[in-house]
XYZ file of C-alpha atoms in Angstrom:
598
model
C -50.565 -122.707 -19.300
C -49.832 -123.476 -23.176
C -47.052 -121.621 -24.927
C -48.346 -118.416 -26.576
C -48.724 -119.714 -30.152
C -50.613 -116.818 -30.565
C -48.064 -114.626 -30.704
C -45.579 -116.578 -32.620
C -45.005 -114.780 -36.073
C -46.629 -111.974 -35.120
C -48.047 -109.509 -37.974
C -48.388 -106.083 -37.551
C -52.098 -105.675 -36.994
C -53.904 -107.908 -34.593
C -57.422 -107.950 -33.755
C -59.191 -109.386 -30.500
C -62.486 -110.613 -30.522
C -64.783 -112.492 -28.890
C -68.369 -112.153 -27.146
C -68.754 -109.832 -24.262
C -66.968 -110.839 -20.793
C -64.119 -113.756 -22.264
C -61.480 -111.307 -21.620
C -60.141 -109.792 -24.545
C -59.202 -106.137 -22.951
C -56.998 -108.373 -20.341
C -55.495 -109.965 -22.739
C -54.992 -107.346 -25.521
C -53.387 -105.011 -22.985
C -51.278 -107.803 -21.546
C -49.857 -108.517 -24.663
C -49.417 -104.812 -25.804
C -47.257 -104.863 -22.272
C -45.672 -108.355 -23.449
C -44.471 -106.953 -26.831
C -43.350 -103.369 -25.429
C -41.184 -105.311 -23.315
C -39.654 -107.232 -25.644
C -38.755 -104.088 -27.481
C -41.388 -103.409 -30.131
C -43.446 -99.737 -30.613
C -46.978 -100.498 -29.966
C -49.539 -98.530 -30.319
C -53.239 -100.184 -28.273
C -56.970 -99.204 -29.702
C -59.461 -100.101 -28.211
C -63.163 -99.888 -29.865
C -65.010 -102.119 -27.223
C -68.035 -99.933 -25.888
C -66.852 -101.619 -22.708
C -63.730 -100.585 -23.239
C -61.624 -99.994 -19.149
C -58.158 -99.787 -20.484
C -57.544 -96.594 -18.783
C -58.749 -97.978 -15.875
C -56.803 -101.195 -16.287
C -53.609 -99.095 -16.399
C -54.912 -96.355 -14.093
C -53.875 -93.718 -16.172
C -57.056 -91.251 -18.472
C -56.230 -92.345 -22.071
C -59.284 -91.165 -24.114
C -59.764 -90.778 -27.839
C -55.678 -89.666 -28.172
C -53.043 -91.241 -28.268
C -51.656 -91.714 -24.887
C -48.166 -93.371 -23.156
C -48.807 -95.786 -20.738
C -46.405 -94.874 -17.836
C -44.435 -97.578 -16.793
C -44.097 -99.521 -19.903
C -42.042 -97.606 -22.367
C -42.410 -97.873 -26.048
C -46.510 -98.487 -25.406
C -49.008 -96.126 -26.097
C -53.007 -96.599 -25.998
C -56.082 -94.637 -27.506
C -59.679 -95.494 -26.674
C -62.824 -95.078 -29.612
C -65.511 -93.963 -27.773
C -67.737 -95.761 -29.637
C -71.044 -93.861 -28.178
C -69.036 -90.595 -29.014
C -68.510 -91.751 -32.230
C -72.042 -92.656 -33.045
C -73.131 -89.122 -31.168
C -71.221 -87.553 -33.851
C -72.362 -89.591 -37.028
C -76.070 -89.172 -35.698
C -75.282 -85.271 -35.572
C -73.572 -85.701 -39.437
C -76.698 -86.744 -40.646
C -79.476 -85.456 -38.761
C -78.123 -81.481 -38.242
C -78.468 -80.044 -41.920
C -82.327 -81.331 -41.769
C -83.404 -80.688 -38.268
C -84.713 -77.361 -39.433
C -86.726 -78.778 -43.086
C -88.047 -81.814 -41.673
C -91.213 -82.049 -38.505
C -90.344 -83.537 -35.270
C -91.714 -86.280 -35.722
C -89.649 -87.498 -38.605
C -86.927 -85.973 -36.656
C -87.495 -88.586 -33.740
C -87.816 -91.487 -36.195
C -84.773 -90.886 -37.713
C -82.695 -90.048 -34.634
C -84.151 -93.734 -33.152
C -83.283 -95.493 -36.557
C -79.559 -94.261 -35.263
C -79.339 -95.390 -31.738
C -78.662 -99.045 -32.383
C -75.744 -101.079 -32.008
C -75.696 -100.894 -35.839
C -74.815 -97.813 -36.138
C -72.580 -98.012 -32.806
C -70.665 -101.031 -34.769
C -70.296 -98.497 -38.262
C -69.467 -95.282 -36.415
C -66.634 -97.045 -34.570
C -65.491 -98.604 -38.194
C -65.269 -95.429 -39.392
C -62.647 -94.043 -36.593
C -61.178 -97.526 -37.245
C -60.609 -96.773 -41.076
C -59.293 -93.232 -40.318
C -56.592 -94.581 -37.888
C -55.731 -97.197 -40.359
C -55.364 -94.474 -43.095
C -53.088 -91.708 -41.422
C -49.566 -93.312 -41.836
C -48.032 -90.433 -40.598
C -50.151 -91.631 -36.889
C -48.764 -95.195 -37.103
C -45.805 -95.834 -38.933
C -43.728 -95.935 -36.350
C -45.059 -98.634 -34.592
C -44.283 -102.088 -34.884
C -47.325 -103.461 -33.721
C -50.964 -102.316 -33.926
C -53.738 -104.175 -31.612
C -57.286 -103.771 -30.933
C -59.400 -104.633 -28.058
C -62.221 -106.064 -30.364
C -62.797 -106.492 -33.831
C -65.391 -105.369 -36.248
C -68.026 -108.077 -36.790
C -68.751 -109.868 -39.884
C -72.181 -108.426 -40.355
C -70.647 -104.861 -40.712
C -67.639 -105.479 -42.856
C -70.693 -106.847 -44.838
C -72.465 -103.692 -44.464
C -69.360 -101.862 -46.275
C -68.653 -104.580 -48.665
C -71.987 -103.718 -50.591
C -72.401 -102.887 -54.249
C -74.347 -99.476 -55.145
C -74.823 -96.186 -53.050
C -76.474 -96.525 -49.750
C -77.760 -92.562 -49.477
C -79.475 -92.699 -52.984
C -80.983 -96.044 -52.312
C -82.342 -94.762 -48.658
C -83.367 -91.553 -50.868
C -85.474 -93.339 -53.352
C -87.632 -95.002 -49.409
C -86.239 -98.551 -50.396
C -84.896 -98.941 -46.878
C -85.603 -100.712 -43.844
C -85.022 -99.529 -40.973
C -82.668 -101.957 -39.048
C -79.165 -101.011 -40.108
C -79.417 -99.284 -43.965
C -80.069 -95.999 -41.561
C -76.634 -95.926 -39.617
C -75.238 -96.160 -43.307
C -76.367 -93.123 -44.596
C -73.627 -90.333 -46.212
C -71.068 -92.957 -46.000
C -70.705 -93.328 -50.049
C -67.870 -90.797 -49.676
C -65.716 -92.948 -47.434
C -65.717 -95.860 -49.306
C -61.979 -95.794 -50.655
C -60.881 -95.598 -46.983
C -62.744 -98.508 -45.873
C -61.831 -100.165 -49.013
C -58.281 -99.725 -47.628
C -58.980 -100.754 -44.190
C -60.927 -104.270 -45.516
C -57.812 -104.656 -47.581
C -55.970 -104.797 -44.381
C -58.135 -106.865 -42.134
C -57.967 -109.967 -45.009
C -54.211 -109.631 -45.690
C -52.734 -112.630 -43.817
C -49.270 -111.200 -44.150
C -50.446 -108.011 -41.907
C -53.364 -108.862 -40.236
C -53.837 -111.719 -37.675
C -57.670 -112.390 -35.665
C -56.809 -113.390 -31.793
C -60.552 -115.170 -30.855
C -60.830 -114.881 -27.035
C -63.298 -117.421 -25.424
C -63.849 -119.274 -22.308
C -63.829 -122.684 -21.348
C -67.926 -123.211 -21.527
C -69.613 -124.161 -23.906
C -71.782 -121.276 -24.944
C -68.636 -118.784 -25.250
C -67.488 -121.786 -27.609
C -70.546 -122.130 -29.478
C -70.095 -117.855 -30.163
C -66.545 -118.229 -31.053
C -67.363 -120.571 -33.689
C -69.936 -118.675 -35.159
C -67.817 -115.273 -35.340
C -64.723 -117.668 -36.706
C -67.306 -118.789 -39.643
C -68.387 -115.292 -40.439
C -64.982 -113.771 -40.565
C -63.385 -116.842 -42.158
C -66.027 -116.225 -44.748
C -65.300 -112.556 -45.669
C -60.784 -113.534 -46.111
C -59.857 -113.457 -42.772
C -57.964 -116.589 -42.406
C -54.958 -115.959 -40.257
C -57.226 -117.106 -36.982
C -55.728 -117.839 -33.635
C -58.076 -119.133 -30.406
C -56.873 -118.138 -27.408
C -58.945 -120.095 -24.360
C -58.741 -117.518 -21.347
C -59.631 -118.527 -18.050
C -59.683 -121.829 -17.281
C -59.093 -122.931 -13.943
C -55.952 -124.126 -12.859
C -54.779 -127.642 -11.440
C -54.345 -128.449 -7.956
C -57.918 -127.312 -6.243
C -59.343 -131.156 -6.367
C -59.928 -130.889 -2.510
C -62.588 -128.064 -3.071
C -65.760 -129.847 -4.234
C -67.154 -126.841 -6.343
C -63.766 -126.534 -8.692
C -63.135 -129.791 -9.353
C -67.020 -129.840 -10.647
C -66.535 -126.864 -12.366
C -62.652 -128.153 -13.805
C -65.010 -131.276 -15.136
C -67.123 -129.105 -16.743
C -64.778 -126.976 -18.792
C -62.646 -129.937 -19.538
C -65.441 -131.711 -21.321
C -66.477 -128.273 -23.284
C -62.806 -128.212 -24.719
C -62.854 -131.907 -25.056
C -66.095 -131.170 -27.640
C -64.391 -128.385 -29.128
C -66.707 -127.296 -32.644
C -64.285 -129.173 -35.535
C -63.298 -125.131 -36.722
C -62.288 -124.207 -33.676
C -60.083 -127.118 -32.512
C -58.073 -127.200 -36.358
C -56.810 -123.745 -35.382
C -53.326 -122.871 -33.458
C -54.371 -122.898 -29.617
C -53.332 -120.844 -26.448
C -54.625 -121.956 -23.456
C -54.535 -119.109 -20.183
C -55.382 -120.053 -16.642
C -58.127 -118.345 -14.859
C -55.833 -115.767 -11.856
C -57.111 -115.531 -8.827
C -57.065 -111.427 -8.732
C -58.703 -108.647 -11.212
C -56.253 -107.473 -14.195
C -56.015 -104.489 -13.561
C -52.537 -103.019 -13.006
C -49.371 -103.776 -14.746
C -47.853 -106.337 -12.722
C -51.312 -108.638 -12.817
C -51.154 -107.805 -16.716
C -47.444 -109.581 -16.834
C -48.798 -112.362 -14.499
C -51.745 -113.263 -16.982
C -49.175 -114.156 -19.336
C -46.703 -115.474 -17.016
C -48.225 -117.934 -13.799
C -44.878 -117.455 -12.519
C -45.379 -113.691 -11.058
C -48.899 -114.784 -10.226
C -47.776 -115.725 -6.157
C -46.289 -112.061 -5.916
C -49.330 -110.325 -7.417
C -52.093 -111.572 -4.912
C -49.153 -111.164 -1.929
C -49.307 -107.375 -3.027
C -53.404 -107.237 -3.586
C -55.963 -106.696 -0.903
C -58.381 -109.282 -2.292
C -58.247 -112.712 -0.615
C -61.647 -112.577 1.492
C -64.694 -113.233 -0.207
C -67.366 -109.469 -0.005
C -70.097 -109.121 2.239
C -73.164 -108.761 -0.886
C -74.517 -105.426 -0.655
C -77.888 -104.612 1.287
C -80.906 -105.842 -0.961
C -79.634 -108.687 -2.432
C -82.087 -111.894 -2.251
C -82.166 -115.208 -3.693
C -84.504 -115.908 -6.336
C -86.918 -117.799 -4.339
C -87.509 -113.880 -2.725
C -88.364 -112.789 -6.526
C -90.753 -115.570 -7.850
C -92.680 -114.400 -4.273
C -93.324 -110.958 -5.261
C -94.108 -111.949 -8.981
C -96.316 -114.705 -7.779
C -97.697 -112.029 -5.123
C -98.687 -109.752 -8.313
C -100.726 -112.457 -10.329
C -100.844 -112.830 -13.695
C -98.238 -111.233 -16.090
C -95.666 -111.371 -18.944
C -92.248 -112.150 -17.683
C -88.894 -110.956 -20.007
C -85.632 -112.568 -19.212
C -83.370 -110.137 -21.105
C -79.598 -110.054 -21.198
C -76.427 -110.701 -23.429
C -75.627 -114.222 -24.910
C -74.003 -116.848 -22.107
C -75.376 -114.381 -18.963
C -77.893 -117.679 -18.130
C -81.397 -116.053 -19.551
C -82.932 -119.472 -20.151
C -82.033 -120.828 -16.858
C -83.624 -118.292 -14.924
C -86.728 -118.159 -17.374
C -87.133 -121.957 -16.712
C -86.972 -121.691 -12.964
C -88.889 -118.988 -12.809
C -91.621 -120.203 -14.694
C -91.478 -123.899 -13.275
C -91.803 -122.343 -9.343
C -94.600 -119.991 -10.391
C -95.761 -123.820 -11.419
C -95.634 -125.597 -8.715
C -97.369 -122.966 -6.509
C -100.133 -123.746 -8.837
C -100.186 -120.804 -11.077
C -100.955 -121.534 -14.974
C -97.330 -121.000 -16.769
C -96.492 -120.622 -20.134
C -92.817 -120.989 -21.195
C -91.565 -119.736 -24.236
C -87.906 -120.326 -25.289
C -85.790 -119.603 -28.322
C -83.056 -121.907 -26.552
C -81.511 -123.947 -29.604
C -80.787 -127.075 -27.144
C -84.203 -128.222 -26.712
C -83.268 -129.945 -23.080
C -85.562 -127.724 -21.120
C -88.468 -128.137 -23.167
C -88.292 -132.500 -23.089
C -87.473 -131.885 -19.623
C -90.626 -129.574 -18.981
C -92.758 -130.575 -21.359
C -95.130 -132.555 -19.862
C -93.922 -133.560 -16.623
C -95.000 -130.678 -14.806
C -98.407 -129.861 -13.994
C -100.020 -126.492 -15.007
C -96.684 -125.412 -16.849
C -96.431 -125.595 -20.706
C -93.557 -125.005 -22.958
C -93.529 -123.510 -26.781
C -90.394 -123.513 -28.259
C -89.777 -120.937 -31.082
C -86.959 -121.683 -33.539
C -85.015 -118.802 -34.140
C -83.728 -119.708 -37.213
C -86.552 -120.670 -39.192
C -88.604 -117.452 -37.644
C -85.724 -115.307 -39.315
C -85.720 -116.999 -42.396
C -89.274 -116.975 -42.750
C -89.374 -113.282 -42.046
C -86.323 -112.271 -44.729
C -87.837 -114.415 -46.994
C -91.294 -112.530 -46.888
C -89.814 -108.793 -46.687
C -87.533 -110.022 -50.056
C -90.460 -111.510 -51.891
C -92.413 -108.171 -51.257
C -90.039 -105.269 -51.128
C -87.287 -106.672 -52.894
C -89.301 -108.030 -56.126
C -89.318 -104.034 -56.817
C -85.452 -103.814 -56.586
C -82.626 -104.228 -58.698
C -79.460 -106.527 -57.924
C -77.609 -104.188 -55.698
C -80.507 -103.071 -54.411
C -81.636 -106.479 -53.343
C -78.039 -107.331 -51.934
C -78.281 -104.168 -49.393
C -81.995 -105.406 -48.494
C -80.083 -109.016 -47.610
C -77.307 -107.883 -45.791
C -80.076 -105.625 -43.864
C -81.943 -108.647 -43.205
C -79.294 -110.567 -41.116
C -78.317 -107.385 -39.080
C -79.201 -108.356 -35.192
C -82.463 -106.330 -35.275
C -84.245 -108.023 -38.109
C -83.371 -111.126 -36.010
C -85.404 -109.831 -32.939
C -87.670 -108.062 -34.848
C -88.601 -111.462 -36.422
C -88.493 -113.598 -33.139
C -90.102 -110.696 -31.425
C -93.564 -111.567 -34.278
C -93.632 -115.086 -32.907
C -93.157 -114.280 -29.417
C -96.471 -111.762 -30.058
C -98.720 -114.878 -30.676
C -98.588 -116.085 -27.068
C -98.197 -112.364 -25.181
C -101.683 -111.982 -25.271
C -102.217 -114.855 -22.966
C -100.220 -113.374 -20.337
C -103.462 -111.038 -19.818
C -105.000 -114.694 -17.343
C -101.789 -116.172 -16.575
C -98.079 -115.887 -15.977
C -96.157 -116.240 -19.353
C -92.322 -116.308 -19.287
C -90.215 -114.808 -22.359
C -86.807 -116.111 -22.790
C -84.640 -113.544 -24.521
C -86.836 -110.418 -25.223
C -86.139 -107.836 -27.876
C -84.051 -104.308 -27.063
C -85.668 -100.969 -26.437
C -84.328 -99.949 -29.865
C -85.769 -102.872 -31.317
C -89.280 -102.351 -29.814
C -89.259 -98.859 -30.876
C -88.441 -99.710 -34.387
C -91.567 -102.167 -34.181
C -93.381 -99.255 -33.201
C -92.492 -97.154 -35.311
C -92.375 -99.572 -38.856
C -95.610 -101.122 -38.346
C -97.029 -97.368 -36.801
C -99.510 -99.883 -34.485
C -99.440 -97.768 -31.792
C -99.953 -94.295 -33.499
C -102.727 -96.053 -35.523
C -104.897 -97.573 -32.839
C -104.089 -93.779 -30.851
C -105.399 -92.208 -34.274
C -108.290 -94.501 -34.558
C -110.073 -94.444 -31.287
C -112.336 -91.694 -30.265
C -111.620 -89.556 -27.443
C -112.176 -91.049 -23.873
C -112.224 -94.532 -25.825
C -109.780 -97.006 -23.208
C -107.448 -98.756 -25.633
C -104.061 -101.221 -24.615
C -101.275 -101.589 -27.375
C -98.611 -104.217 -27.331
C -96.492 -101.286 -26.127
C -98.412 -100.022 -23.725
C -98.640 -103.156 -22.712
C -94.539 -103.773 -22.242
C -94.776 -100.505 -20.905
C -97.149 -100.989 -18.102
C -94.887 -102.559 -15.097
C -97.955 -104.159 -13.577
C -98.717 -106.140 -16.415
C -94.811 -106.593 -17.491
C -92.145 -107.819 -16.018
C -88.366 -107.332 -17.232
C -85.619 -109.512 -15.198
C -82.311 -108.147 -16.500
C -80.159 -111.015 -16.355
C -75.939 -110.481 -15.674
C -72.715 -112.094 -14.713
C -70.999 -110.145 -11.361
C -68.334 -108.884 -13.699
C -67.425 -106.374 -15.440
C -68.198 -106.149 -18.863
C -71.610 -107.913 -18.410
C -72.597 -105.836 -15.778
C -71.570 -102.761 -18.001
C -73.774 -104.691 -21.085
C -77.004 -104.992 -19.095
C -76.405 -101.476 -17.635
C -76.436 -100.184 -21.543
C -79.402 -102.662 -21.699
C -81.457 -100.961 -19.113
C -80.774 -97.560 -20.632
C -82.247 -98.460 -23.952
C -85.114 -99.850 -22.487
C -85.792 -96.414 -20.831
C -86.114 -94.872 -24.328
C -88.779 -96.984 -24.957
C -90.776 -96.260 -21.404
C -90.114 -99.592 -19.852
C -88.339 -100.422 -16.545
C -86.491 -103.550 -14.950
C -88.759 -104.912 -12.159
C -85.250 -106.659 -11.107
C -81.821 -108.207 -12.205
C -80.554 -111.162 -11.611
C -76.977 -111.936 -10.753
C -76.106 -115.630 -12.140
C -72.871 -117.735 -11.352
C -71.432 -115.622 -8.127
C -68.649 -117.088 -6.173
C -69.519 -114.834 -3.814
C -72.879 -116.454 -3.294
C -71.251 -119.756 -3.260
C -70.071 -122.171 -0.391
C -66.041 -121.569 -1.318
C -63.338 -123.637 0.461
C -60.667 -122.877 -1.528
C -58.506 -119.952 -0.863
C -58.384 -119.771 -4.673
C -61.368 -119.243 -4.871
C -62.696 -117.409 -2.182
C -59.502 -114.742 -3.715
C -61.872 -114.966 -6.868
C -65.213 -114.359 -5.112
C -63.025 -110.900 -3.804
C -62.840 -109.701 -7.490
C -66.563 -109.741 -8.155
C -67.101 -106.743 -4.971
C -66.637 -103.502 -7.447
C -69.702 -105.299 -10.058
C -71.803 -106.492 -7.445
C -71.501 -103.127 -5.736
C -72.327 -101.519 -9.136
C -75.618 -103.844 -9.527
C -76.895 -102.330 -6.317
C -76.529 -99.269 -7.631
C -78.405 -99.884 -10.784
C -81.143 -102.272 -9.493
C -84.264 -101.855 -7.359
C -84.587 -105.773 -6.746
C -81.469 -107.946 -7.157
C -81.673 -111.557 -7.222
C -78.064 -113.513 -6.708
C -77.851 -117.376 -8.184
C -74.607 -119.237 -6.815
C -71.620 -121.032 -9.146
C -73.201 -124.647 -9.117
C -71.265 -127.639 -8.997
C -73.622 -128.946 -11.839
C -75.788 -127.633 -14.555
C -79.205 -126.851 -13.882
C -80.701 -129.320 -16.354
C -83.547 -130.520 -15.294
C -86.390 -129.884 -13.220
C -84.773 -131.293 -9.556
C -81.508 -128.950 -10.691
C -84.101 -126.066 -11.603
C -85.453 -125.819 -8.480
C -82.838 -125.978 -6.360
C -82.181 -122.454 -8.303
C -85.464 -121.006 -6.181
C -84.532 -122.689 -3.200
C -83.873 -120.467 -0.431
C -79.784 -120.282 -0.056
C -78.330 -120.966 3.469
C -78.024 -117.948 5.640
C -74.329 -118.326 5.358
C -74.480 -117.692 1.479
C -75.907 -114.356 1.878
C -73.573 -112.560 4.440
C -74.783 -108.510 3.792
C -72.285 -105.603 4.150
């Protein structure tokens, strides 16, 4: 373990960030415990819609201010973020339920259910805390479990006055909605930007893990934030597997494989000040195994005192994926969504999905939005009656924000055009655009199998529905008894569609895909299965490290069954599957012993 440079000269507001999974509430409530130790006030917020600090300190915190028993001198408060955005839906909606038909109603009320207005709702609590001096002045230190993103301190960085512009119907519908009524708050969050780019108060703790896709996101949020003043960065590398488990084949591989993603750190991230934190072999949750995450030498007497040291029996129902691609292949023909949160593994299961379908001599179609075009040189050709498209992301969103500004905003004037940009790079244009090219080849799906990597939300499809009105328009047009399919009746069909919700067995993901699944039941459409990638559990362990690991994944694998008809469970690999030989392996029956059921 590194010295914690990231707490060296520490100012009074810190903010943890970092992608979904990497560990920030660990960390951020081990180091509110760290400080309080030490003697400082500290107050703990957390705004992550994942957010299990109660349950990390097994005490009901809530949205007030709360002492954490046990650790004088801290006290916690959890943003409910889906509270908050309850509430800012009602602020807008309520005075014109009663003047406006349902139908409008329903449009609005979906334009504010995404993570957009999640993200600005949970700002505004943010701001509020920030402003009442008389809440936090006496504490020393102020941290929160997850930090706004760049995209919506851009959102309340714009010039002009979001409700008369949405007034006047210049507005899309991707994030200027969650906006709405906000004008009035603007001094507050004027305030609260002030603070979150002042070096001398604020400091930006970016949590990752030792892999190279949780790099590749920490990068990215680094250059957004970097870009709007927030320069006092730290990286803090959590969970990287400790020294001294070279006899176990599986960890060395996997000590390799982390060890060359740092050694290719991306040039921003390796010129900031560095902590590096080894992975423990036991959940955080409790106050002693928040002291050890910070300090490897109480780590022995932690797992002494813990129950978990023998890897969980996988609850009844869980198959490998060999067991899926059987009952997809056994229903013919049909469009196959991967969907899931960055780093879960969506493109490996896509590609090994769609290359077994393959080789049992269905007609495949691939389509990928993976940036590192490895699967499709390795596909490409080589395999018989499996083709790959590749869509580029980036150029499909450019194309599509520079069409919408050539058309709507030519009618606009300059702060009008800067809200339609910043609208444009909100995280729904982006699968709203991808989503158009993905549409080219769904069609096809009708006489073979074709396999989606990344899909777009339930939110987002209903926004697609409900800006280009396709649906409603083809319903208006036909005559009565007249058989019609839409692209959403379509999705919606689950003979014709099939959604693999893809997930990590831990916490936070699990929660993630969970929320997942729930939006996609707004828009009528449900999982045929999940998939549970990288399990220890799963795995052939002969370490006693990490077999103590495999123990901590029993409460979200247990979850999963809960939540999941079909549940397909992928092992940690020694290697990545790159590759068609690697990819296969992935729908390879496991050995008995791998999948030991409760």
């Amino acid at each position: 373990m590194s010295a914690l440079t990231y707490l060296q000269e520490l100012p009074r507001f810190v903010f943890f960030t970092g992608k979904g999974g990497v560990g920030k509430t660990s960390l951020a409530c081990a180091t509110a415990v760290r400080l309080a130790e030490n003697g400082a006030r500290v107050l703990l917020v957390s705004t992550d819609p994942a957010s299990n600090v109660g349950q990390v300190f097994g005490v009901t915190i809530g949205n007030r201010i709360t002492a954490i028993p046990g650790v004088p001198g801290l006290d916690a408060i959890e943003i409910d973020p889906q509270q908050a955005a309850d509430a800012h839906r009602a602020a807008i909606i309520d005075p014109v339920r009663d003047l406006l038909p349902a139908a409008e109603i329903a449009a609005m009320t979906e334009q504010l259910s995404g993570a957009c207005t999640t993200e600005i709702a949970s700002f505004n609590e943010f701001a509020a805390l920030l402003a009442d001096d008389a809440l936090t002045e006496s504490c020393q230190h102020i941290l929160f479990d997850t930090a706004p993103t760049g995209h919506t301190i851009r959102l309340l960085q714009l010039p002009g006055e979001w409700t008369s512009y949405l007034a006047d119907g210049k507005g899309d519908v991707s994030c200027l909605g969650p906006v709405a009524g906000l004008d009035r708050l603007r001094t507050d969050y004027a305030a609260a930007l002030a603070t979150l780019t002042d070096p001398a108060r604020t400091r930006l703790v970016l949590v990752t893990r030792p892999q190279a896709s949780s790099l590749r996101e920490a990068a990215r949020t680094l250059h957004e934030l970097v870009e709007l003043g927030m320069h006092d960065a730290h990286l803090v590398v959590n969970g990287v597997l400790p020294t001294g488990l070279e006899d176990d084949p599986l960890a060395a591989a996997v000590a390799d494989r982390e060890q060359a993603a740092l050694n290719e750190l991306p040039p921003a991230l390796a010129a900031l000040p560095r902590t590096t934190i080894p992975l423990l072999p036991f959940n955080t949750v409790s106050t002693p195994a928040l002291r050890a995450l910070l300090d490897p030498t109480l780590v022995s007497a932690v797992l002494v005192a813990t129950t978990e040291g023998t890897p969980p029996a996988l609850p009844d129902g869980f198959a490998d994926l060999r067991s899926l691609v059987d009952e997809l292949a056994a229903d013919g023909p049909a469009l196959v969504m991967c969907m899931g949160k960055g780093g879960v593994g969506k493109t490996t299961v896509a590609a090994a999905v769609a290359l077994e379908l393959s080789r049992r001599g269905h007609e495949v179609l691939l389509t990928t939005t993976d940036p590192a075009a490895h699967l499709s040189e390795t596909l490409g050709a080589d395999v018989p009656h499996l083709s790959v498209s590749r869509i580029d992301p980036e150029r499909a969103i450019t194309d599509y924000r520079s069409r919408v500004m050539a058309s709507k905003g030519a009618k606009l004037d300059d702060a009008g055009r800067a809200v339609l940009a910043e609208d444009l790079k909100s995280p729904c244009t982006d699968e709203v655009a991808v989503f158009q090219q993905f549409s080219q080849v769904v069609f096809r799906s009708r006489k073979q199998f074709v396999v989606l990597d990344t899909a777009p939300t339930g939110h987002t499809l209903l926004l697609l529905d409900a800006t280009g009105s396709y649906h409603r328009e083809i319903v208006r047009q036909m005559s009565p008894g007249a058989h019609y399919t839409t692209p959403l009746m379509r999705l919606q069909d689950a003979h014709q569609t099939k959604v693999v919700l893809v997930t990590l067995p831990e916490t936070t993901p699990v929660l993630e895909a969970e929320e997942l699944q729930v939006d996609l039941a707004r828009a009528g459409i449900t999982p045929f299965a999940w998939v549970v990638n990288t399990s220890l559990t799963a795995a052939h362990l002969t370490s006693p490290f990490l077999r103590a690991r495999a123990a901590a994944e029993a409460p979200s694998l247990r979850r999963v069954a809960e939540l999941a008809s079909r549940v397909a469970i992928l092992p940690l690999l020694a290697h990545e599957p790159v590759g068609t030989t690697a990819l296969s392996a992935l729908t390879h029956a496991l050995p008995e012993g791998n999948l030991v059921h409760a």
